[in-house]
């Protein structure tokens, strides 16, 4: 395992605003949005507290197109990707600042189908239409296998 590392983040939250589509200099779609992830807990005094973390999320290509088309402010989504941190000098204050961003590789819409089109998309796997079509296949034609209980290896 020497030399290997892992940079993976998984978030469930709500969009803080509608996604914004831009294009990179080479013409690739780039979609950005903010994601609010809240957590709550009880203090020792029994008071309920809530805190929200905001994440800047960026998507590219087909995943970006899907996010731009189907997501909107308030949408509940699952995002999976990698975390990126960059430092820069603020031109106005001269202070060093850190920009944290999630580069999403997978997305799943968690809202009910009545609230919008539920479903998911994995940039590395398959499209929504492929996912829907595989879930609608007729399983009655599946082969039936007889089990030989004497052949179980344990």
CSV table of N, CA and C in Angstrom, one decimal, residues 19-142:
chain,number,residue,atom,x,y,z
A,19,UNK,N,-28.0,25.6,-10.1
A,19,UNK,CA,-26.7,25.4,-10.7
A,19,UNK,C,-26.4,26.4,-11.7
A,20,UNK,N,-25.1,26.8,-11.9
A,20,UNK,CA,-24.7,27.7,-12.9
A,20,UNK,C,-23.8,27.0,-13.9
A,21,UNK,N,-24.1,27.1,-15.2
A,21,UNK,CA,-23.3,26.4,-16.2
A,21,UNK,C,-22.4,27.4,-16.9
A,22,UNK,N,-21.1,27.0,-17.0
A,22,UNK,CA,-20.1,27.8,-17.7
A,22,UNK,C,-19.4,26.9,-18.6
A,23,UNK,N,-18.5,27.4,-19.4
A,23,UNK,CA,-17.7,26.6,-20.3
A,23,UNK,C,-16.2,26.8,-20.1
A,24,UNK,N,-15.4,25.8,-20.1
A,24,UNK,CA,-14.0,25.9,-20.0
A,24,UNK,C,-13.5,26.5,-21.3
A,25,UNK,N,-12.2,26.9,-21.3
A,25,UNK,CA,-11.7,27.5,-22.6
A,25,UNK,C,-11.7,26.5,-23.7
A,26,UNK,N,-11.7,25.2,-23.4
A,26,UNK,CA,-11.7,24.2,-24.5
A,26,UNK,C,-13.2,23.8,-24.8
A,27,UNK,N,-14.2,24.4,-24.3
A,27,UNK,CA,-15.6,24.2,-24.6
A,27,UNK,C,-16.3,23.2,-23.8
A,28,UNK,N,-15.7,22.6,-22.7
A,28,UNK,CA,-16.3,21.6,-21.9
A,28,UNK,C,-17.3,22.3,-20.9
A,29,UNK,N,-18.4,21.6,-20.7
A,29,UNK,CA,-19.4,22.2,-19.7
A,29,UNK,C,-18.8,22.0,-18.3
A,30,UNK,N,-19.0,23.1,-17.5
A,30,UNK,CA,-18.6,23.1,-16.1
A,30,UNK,C,-19.8,23.7,-15.4
A,31,UNK,N,-20.3,22.9,-14.4
A,31,UNK,CA,-21.5,23.4,-13.7
A,31,UNK,C,-21.1,23.4,-12.2
A,32,UNK,N,-21.5,24.6,-11.6
A,32,UNK,CA,-21.1,24.8,-10.2
A,32,UNK,C,-22.4,25.1,-9.4
A,33,UNK,N,-22.4,24.6,-8.1
A,33,UNK,CA,-23.5,24.9,-7.2
A,33,UNK,C,-23.0,24.7,-5.8
A,34,UNK,N,-23.7,25.3,-4.8
A,34,UNK,CA,-23.3,25.1,-3.4
A,34,UNK,C,-24.3,24.1,-2.8
A,35,UNK,N,-23.7,23.3,-1.9
A,35,UNK,CA,-24.4,22.2,-1.2
A,35,UNK,C,-24.4,22.5,0.3
A,36,UNK,N,-25.6,22.5,0.9
A,36,UNK,CA,-25.7,22.7,2.4
A,36,UNK,C,-25.9,21.4,3.0
A,37,UNK,N,-25.0,21.0,4.0
A,37,UNK,CA,-25.1,19.8,4.7
A,37,UNK,C,-25.2,20.2,6.2
A,38,UNK,N,-26.4,19.8,6.8
A,38,UNK,CA,-26.7,20.2,8.2
A,38,UNK,C,-26.6,19.0,9.1
A,39,UNK,N,-26.2,19.3,10.3
A,39,UNK,CA,-26.2,18.3,11.4
A,39,UNK,C,-26.8,18.9,12.6
A,40,UNK,N,-27.4,18.1,13.4
A,40,UNK,CA,-28.0,18.6,14.7
A,40,UNK,C,-27.5,17.7,15.8
A,41,UNK,N,-27.5,18.2,17.0
A,41,UNK,CA,-27.1,17.5,18.2
A,41,UNK,C,-27.8,18.2,19.4
A,42,UNK,N,-27.8,17.4,20.5
A,42,UNK,CA,-28.3,18.0,21.8
A,42,UNK,C,-27.1,18.4,22.7
A,43,UNK,N,-27.3,19.5,23.3
A,43,UNK,CA,-26.2,20.0,24.3
A,43,UNK,C,-26.5,19.2,25.6
A,44,UNK,N,-25.5,19.2,26.5
A,44,UNK,CA,-25.7,18.6,27.8
A,44,UNK,C,-26.9,19.2,28.5
A,45,UNK,N,-27.3,20.4,28.2
A,45,UNK,CA,-28.5,21.0,28.8
A,45,UNK,C,-29.8,20.5,28.2
A,46,UNK,N,-29.7,19.7,27.1
A,46,UNK,CA,-30.9,19.3,26.4
A,46,UNK,C,-31.4,20.1,25.3
A,47,UNK,N,-30.6,21.2,25.0
A,47,UNK,CA,-31.0,22.1,23.9
A,47,UNK,C,-30.5,21.5,22.6
A,48,UNK,N,-31.4,21.6,21.5
A,48,UNK,CA,-31.0,21.1,20.2
A,48,UNK,C,-30.3,22.2,19.5
A,49,UNK,N,-29.2,21.9,18.9
A,49,UNK,CA,-28.4,22.8,18.1
A,49,UNK,C,-28.3,22.3,16.7
A,50,UNK,N,-28.1,23.2,15.7
A,50,UNK,CA,-27.9,22.8,14.4
A,50,UNK,C,-26.8,23.6,13.7
A,51,UNK,N,-26.0,23.0,12.9
A,51,UNK,CA,-24.9,23.7,12.2
A,51,UNK,C,-24.9,23.2,10.8
A,52,UNK,N,-24.7,24.1,9.9
A,52,UNK,CA,-24.7,23.8,8.5
A,52,UNK,C,-23.3,24.1,7.9
A,53,UNK,N,-22.8,23.2,7.1
A,53,UNK,CA,-21.5,23.4,6.4
A,53,UNK,C,-21.9,23.5,4.9
A,54,UNK,N,-21.2,24.5,4.3
A,54,UNK,CA,-21.5,24.8,2.8
A,54,UNK,C,-20.3,24.3,2.0
A,55,UNK,N,-20.6,23.6,0.9
A,55,UNK,CA,-19.6,23.0,0.1
A,55,UNK,C,-19.8,23.6,-1.3
A,56,UNK,N,-18.7,24.0,-2.0
A,56,UNK,CA,-18.7,24.4,-3.4
A,56,UNK,C,-18.5,23.1,-4.2
A,57,UNK,N,-19.4,22.8,-5.1
A,57,UNK,CA,-19.4,21.6,-5.9
A,57,UNK,C,-19.2,22.0,-7.4
A,58,UNK,N,-18.3,21.3,-8.1
A,58,UNK,CA,-18.1,21.5,-9.5
A,58,UNK,C,-18.3,20.2,-10.2
A,59,UNK,N,-19.0,20.2,-11.3
A,59,UNK,CA,-19.2,19.0,-12.2
A,59,UNK,C,-18.8,19.3,-13.6
A,60,UNK,N,-18.5,18.3,-14.4
A,60,UNK,CA,-18.1,18.5,-15.8
A,60,UNK,C,-18.8,17.6,-16.7
A,61,UNK,N,-18.8,17.9,-18.0
A,61,UNK,CA,-19.3,16.9,-19.0
A,61,UNK,C,-20.8,16.6,-18.8
A,62,UNK,N,-21.1,15.3,-19.0
A,62,UNK,CA,-22.5,14.8,-19.0
A,62,UNK,C,-23.1,15.0,-17.6
A,63,UNK,N,-22.3,14.7,-16.5
A,63,UNK,CA,-22.8,14.9,-15.2
A,63,UNK,C,-23.2,16.4,-15.0
A,64,UNK,N,-22.4,17.3,-15.5
A,64,UNK,CA,-22.7,18.7,-15.4
A,64,UNK,C,-24.0,19.0,-16.1
A,65,UNK,N,-24.2,18.5,-17.3
A,65,UNK,CA,-25.4,18.7,-18.0
A,65,UNK,C,-26.6,18.3,-17.3
A,66,UNK,N,-26.5,17.1,-16.7
A,66,UNK,CA,-27.7,16.5,-15.9
A,66,UNK,C,-27.9,17.4,-14.7
A,67,UNK,N,-26.9,17.8,-14.0
A,67,UNK,CA,-27.1,18.6,-12.8
A,67,UNK,C,-27.7,19.9,-13.2
A,68,UNK,N,-27.3,20.5,-14.2
A,68,UNK,CA,-27.8,21.8,-14.7
A,68,UNK,C,-29.3,21.7,-15.1
A,69,UNK,N,-29.7,20.5,-15.7
A,69,UNK,CA,-31.0,20.3,-16.2
A,69,UNK,C,-32.0,20.0,-15.1
A,70,UNK,N,-31.6,19.1,-14.2
A,70,UNK,CA,-32.6,18.5,-13.2
A,70,UNK,C,-32.5,19.0,-11.8
A,71,UNK,N,-31.4,19.7,-11.4
A,71,UNK,CA,-31.3,20.2,-10.1
A,71,UNK,C,-31.7,21.6,-10.0
A,72,UNK,N,-32.1,22.0,-8.8
A,72,UNK,CA,-32.5,23.4,-8.6
A,72,UNK,C,-32.3,23.7,-7.1
A,73,UNK,N,-32.5,25.0,-6.8
A,73,UNK,CA,-32.3,25.4,-5.4
A,73,UNK,C,-33.2,24.5,-4.5
A,74,UNK,N,-32.7,24.0,-3.4
A,74,UNK,CA,-33.5,23.1,-2.5
A,74,UNK,C,-33.4,21.6,-2.8
A,75,UNK,N,-33.0,21.2,-4.0
A,75,UNK,CA,-32.9,19.8,-4.4
A,75,UNK,C,-32.0,19.1,-3.4
A,76,UNK,N,-32.5,17.9,-2.9
A,76,UNK,CA,-31.7,17.0,-2.0
A,76,UNK,C,-31.0,16.0,-2.9
A,77,UNK,N,-29.6,16.0,-2.7
A,77,UNK,CA,-28.8,15.1,-3.5
A,77,UNK,C,-27.7,14.5,-2.7
A,78,UNK,N,-27.2,13.3,-3.3
A,78,UNK,CA,-26.1,12.7,-2.8
A,78,UNK,C,-25.0,13.0,-3.8
A,79,UNK,N,-23.8,13.4,-3.3
A,79,UNK,CA,-22.7,13.8,-4.2
A,79,UNK,C,-21.5,13.0,-3.7
A,80,UNK,N,-20.8,12.4,-4.7
A,80,UNK,CA,-19.5,11.7,-4.4
A,80,UNK,C,-18.5,12.3,-5.3
A,81,UNK,N,-17.3,12.5,-4.8
A,81,UNK,CA,-16.2,13.0,-5.6
A,81,UNK,C,-14.9,13.1,-4.8
A,82,UNK,N,-14.1,14.1,-5.2
A,82,UNK,CA,-12.8,14.3,-4.5
A,82,UNK,C,-12.8,15.7,-4.0
A,83,UNK,N,-12.0,15.9,-3.0
A,83,UNK,CA,-11.9,17.2,-2.3
A,83,UNK,C,-10.6,17.9,-2.8
A,84,UNK,N,-10.7,19.2,-3.2
A,84,UNK,CA,-9.6,20.0,-3.6
A,84,UNK,C,-9.5,21.2,-2.8
A,85,UNK,N,-8.3,21.5,-2.4
A,85,UNK,CA,-8.0,22.8,-1.6
A,85,UNK,C,-6.9,23.6,-2.3
A,86,UNK,N,-7.2,24.8,-2.6
A,86,UNK,CA,-6.2,25.7,-3.2
A,86,UNK,C,-6.1,27.0,-2.4
A,87,UNK,N,-4.8,27.5,-2.3
A,87,UNK,CA,-4.6,28.7,-1.6
A,87,UNK,C,-4.3,29.8,-2.6
A,88,UNK,N,-4.8,31.0,-2.2
A,88,UNK,CA,-4.5,32.2,-3.0
A,88,UNK,C,-4.4,33.4,-2.2
A,89,UNK,N,-3.9,34.5,-2.7
A,89,UNK,CA,-3.8,35.7,-2.0
A,89,UNK,C,-4.9,36.6,-2.4
A,90,UNK,N,-5.7,37.1,-1.4
A,90,UNK,CA,-6.8,38.0,-1.7
A,90,UNK,C,-6.3,39.3,-2.1
A,91,UNK,N,-6.7,39.8,-3.3
A,91,UNK,CA,-6.2,41.0,-3.9
A,91,UNK,C,-6.6,42.2,-3.0
A,92,UNK,N,-7.7,42.2,-2.4
A,92,UNK,CA,-8.2,43.3,-1.6
A,92,UNK,C,-7.5,43.4,-0.2
A,93,UNK,N,-7.4,42.3,0.5
A,93,UNK,CA,-6.8,42.3,1.8
A,93,UNK,C,-5.4,41.9,1.9
A,94,UNK,N,-4.9,41.2,0.9
A,94,UNK,CA,-3.5,40.7,0.9
A,94,UNK,C,-3.4,39.5,1.7
A,95,UNK,N,-4.5,39.0,2.3
A,95,UNK,CA,-4.4,37.8,3.2
A,95,UNK,C,-4.4,36.5,2.3
A,96,UNK,N,-3.8,35.5,2.8
A,96,UNK,CA,-3.8,34.2,2.2
A,96,UNK,C,-5.1,33.5,2.5
A,97,UNK,N,-5.8,33.0,1.5
A,97,UNK,CA,-7.1,32.4,1.7
A,97,UNK,C,-7.1,31.0,1.1
A,98,UNK,N,-8.0,30.1,1.6
A,98,UNK,CA,-8.1,28.8,1.1
A,98,UNK,C,-9.4,28.6,0.5
A,99,UNK,N,-9.5,28.0,-0.7
A,99,UNK,CA,-10.7,27.7,-1.4
A,99,UNK,C,-10.8,26.2,-1.4
A,100,UNK,N,-11.9,25.7,-0.9
A,100,UNK,CA,-12.2,24.3,-0.8
A,100,UNK,C,-13.3,24.0,-1.8
A,101,UNK,N,-13.1,22.9,-2.6
A,101,UNK,CA,-14.1,22.6,-3.7
A,101,UNK,C,-14.2,21.1,-3.8
A,102,UNK,N,-15.4,20.6,-4.1
A,102,UNK,CA,-15.7,19.2,-4.3
A,102,UNK,C,-15.8,19.0,-5.8
A,103,UNK,N,-15.0,18.2,-6.4
A,103,UNK,CA,-15.2,17.8,-7.8
A,103,UNK,C,-16.0,16.6,-7.9
A,104,UNK,N,-17.3,16.7,-8.3
A,104,UNK,CA,-18.2,15.6,-8.2
A,104,UNK,C,-18.0,14.6,-9.4
A,105,UNK,N,-18.0,13.3,-9.1
A,105,UNK,CA,-17.9,12.3,-10.1
A,105,UNK,C,-19.2,11.5,-10.2
A,106,UNK,N,-20.0,11.5,-9.1
A,106,UNK,CA,-21.3,10.8,-9.1
A,106,UNK,C,-22.3,11.7,-8.4
A,107,UNK,N,-23.6,11.5,-8.8
A,107,UNK,CA,-24.7,12.3,-8.2
A,107,UNK,C,-25.9,11.4,-8.2
A,108,UNK,N,-26.7,11.5,-7.1
A,108,UNK,CA,-28.0,10.8,-7.0
A,108,UNK,C,-29.0,11.8,-6.5
A,109,UNK,N,-30.1,12.0,-7.2
A,109,UNK,CA,-31.2,12.8,-6.8
A,109,UNK,C,-32.0,12.1,-5.7
A,110,UNK,N,-32.2,12.7,-4.5
A,110,UNK,CA,-32.9,12.1,-3.4
A,110,UNK,C,-34.3,12.6,-3.2
A,111,UNK,N,-34.7,13.6,-3.9
A,111,UNK,CA,-36.1,14.1,-3.8
A,111,UNK,C,-37.0,13.0,-4.3
A,112,UNK,N,-38.3,13.1,-3.8
A,112,UNK,CA,-39.3,12.1,-4.3
A,112,UNK,C,-39.6,12.4,-5.8
A,113,UNK,N,-40.0,11.4,-6.5
A,113,UNK,CA,-40.3,11.6,-7.9
A,113,UNK,C,-41.4,12.6,-8.1
A,114,UNK,N,-42.3,12.8,-7.2
A,114,UNK,CA,-43.3,13.9,-7.4
A,114,UNK,C,-42.7,15.3,-7.3
A,115,UNK,N,-41.6,15.4,-6.6
A,115,UNK,CA,-41.0,16.7,-6.5
A,115,UNK,C,-40.1,17.0,-7.7
A,116,UNK,N,-39.8,16.0,-8.4
A,116,UNK,CA,-38.9,16.1,-9.6
A,116,UNK,C,-38.5,14.7,-10.0
A,117,UNK,N,-37.7,14.6,-11.0
A,117,UNK,CA,-37.2,13.3,-11.5
A,117,UNK,C,-36.1,12.8,-10.5
A,118,UNK,N,-36.5,11.7,-9.8
A,118,UNK,CA,-35.5,11.1,-8.9
A,118,UNK,C,-34.6,10.2,-9.8
A,119,UNK,N,-33.5,9.8,-9.2
A,119,UNK,CA,-32.6,8.9,-9.9
A,119,UNK,C,-31.2,9.3,-9.6
A,120,UNK,N,-30.3,8.7,-10.4
A,120,UNK,CA,-28.9,9.0,-10.1
A,120,UNK,C,-28.1,8.9,-11.4
A,121,UNK,N,-26.8,9.4,-11.3
A,121,UNK,CA,-25.9,9.4,-12.4
A,121,UNK,C,-24.5,9.2,-11.9
A,122,UNK,N,-23.8,8.3,-12.6
A,122,UNK,CA,-22.4,8.2,-12.2
A,122,UNK,C,-21.6,8.5,-13.5
A,123,UNK,N,-20.8,9.5,-13.4
A,123,UNK,CA,-20.0,9.9,-14.5
A,123,UNK,C,-19.2,8.8,-15.1
A,124,UNK,N,-18.8,7.9,-14.3
A,124,UNK,CA,-17.9,6.8,-14.7
A,124,UNK,C,-18.6,5.5,-15.1
A,125,UNK,N,-20.0,5.5,-14.8
A,125,UNK,CA,-20.7,4.2,-15.1
A,125,UNK,C,-21.7,4.3,-16.2
A,126,UNK,N,-22.9,4.7,-15.9
A,126,UNK,CA,-23.9,4.6,-17.0
A,126,UNK,C,-24.9,5.8,-16.8
A,127,UNK,N,-25.6,6.1,-17.9
A,127,UNK,CA,-26.6,7.2,-17.9
A,127,UNK,C,-27.9,6.9,-17.2
A,128,UNK,N,-28.7,7.9,-16.9
A,128,UNK,CA,-30.0,7.7,-16.2
A,128,UNK,C,-30.9,6.8,-17.1
A,129,UNK,N,-30.9,7.0,-18.4
A,129,UNK,CA,-31.7,6.1,-19.2
A,129,UNK,C,-31.3,4.7,-19.2
A,130,UNK,N,-30.0,4.4,-19.2
A,130,UNK,CA,-29.6,3.0,-19.1
A,130,UNK,C,-30.0,2.5,-17.7
A,131,UNK,N,-29.9,3.3,-16.7
A,131,UNK,CA,-30.3,2.8,-15.3
A,131,UNK,C,-31.8,2.5,-15.3
A,132,UNK,N,-32.6,3.3,-15.8
A,132,UNK,CA,-34.0,3.1,-15.8
A,132,UNK,C,-34.4,1.9,-16.7
A,133,UNK,N,-33.8,1.7,-17.8
A,133,UNK,CA,-34.1,0.6,-18.7
A,133,UNK,C,-33.7,-0.7,-18.1
A,134,UNK,N,-32.6,-0.8,-17.4
A,134,UNK,CA,-32.2,-2.0,-16.8
A,134,UNK,C,-33.2,-2.4,-15.6
A,135,UNK,N,-33.7,-1.4,-14.9
A,135,UNK,CA,-34.6,-1.7,-13.8
A,135,UNK,C,-36.0,-2.1,-14.3
A,136,UNK,N,-36.3,-1.8,-15.6
A,136,UNK,CA,-37.6,-2.2,-16.1
A,136,UNK,C,-37.6,-3.5,-16.9
A,137,UNK,N,-36.5,-4.2,-16.9
A,137,UNK,CA,-36.4,-5.5,-17.7
A,137,UNK,C,-37.4,-6.5,-17.1
A,138,UNK,N,-37.8,-7.4,-18.0
A,138,UNK,CA,-38.7,-8.5,-17.5
A,138,UNK,C,-37.9,-9.6,-16.9
A,139,UNK,N,-38.1,-9.9,-15.6
A,139,UNK,CA,-37.4,-10.9,-14.9
A,139,UNK,C,-38.0,-12.2,-14.9
A,140,UNK,N,-39.2,-12.4,-15.6
A,140,UNK,CA,-39.8,-13.7,-15.6
A,140,UNK,C,-39.1,-14.6,-16.5
A,141,UNK,N,-38.3,-14.1,-17.4
A,141,UNK,CA,-37.5,-15.0,-18.4
A,141,UNK,C,-36.2,-15.4,-17.8
A,142,UNK,N,-35.9,-15.1,-16.6
A,142,UNK,CA,-34.6,-15.4,-15.9
A,142,UNK,C,-34.5,-16.9,-15.8
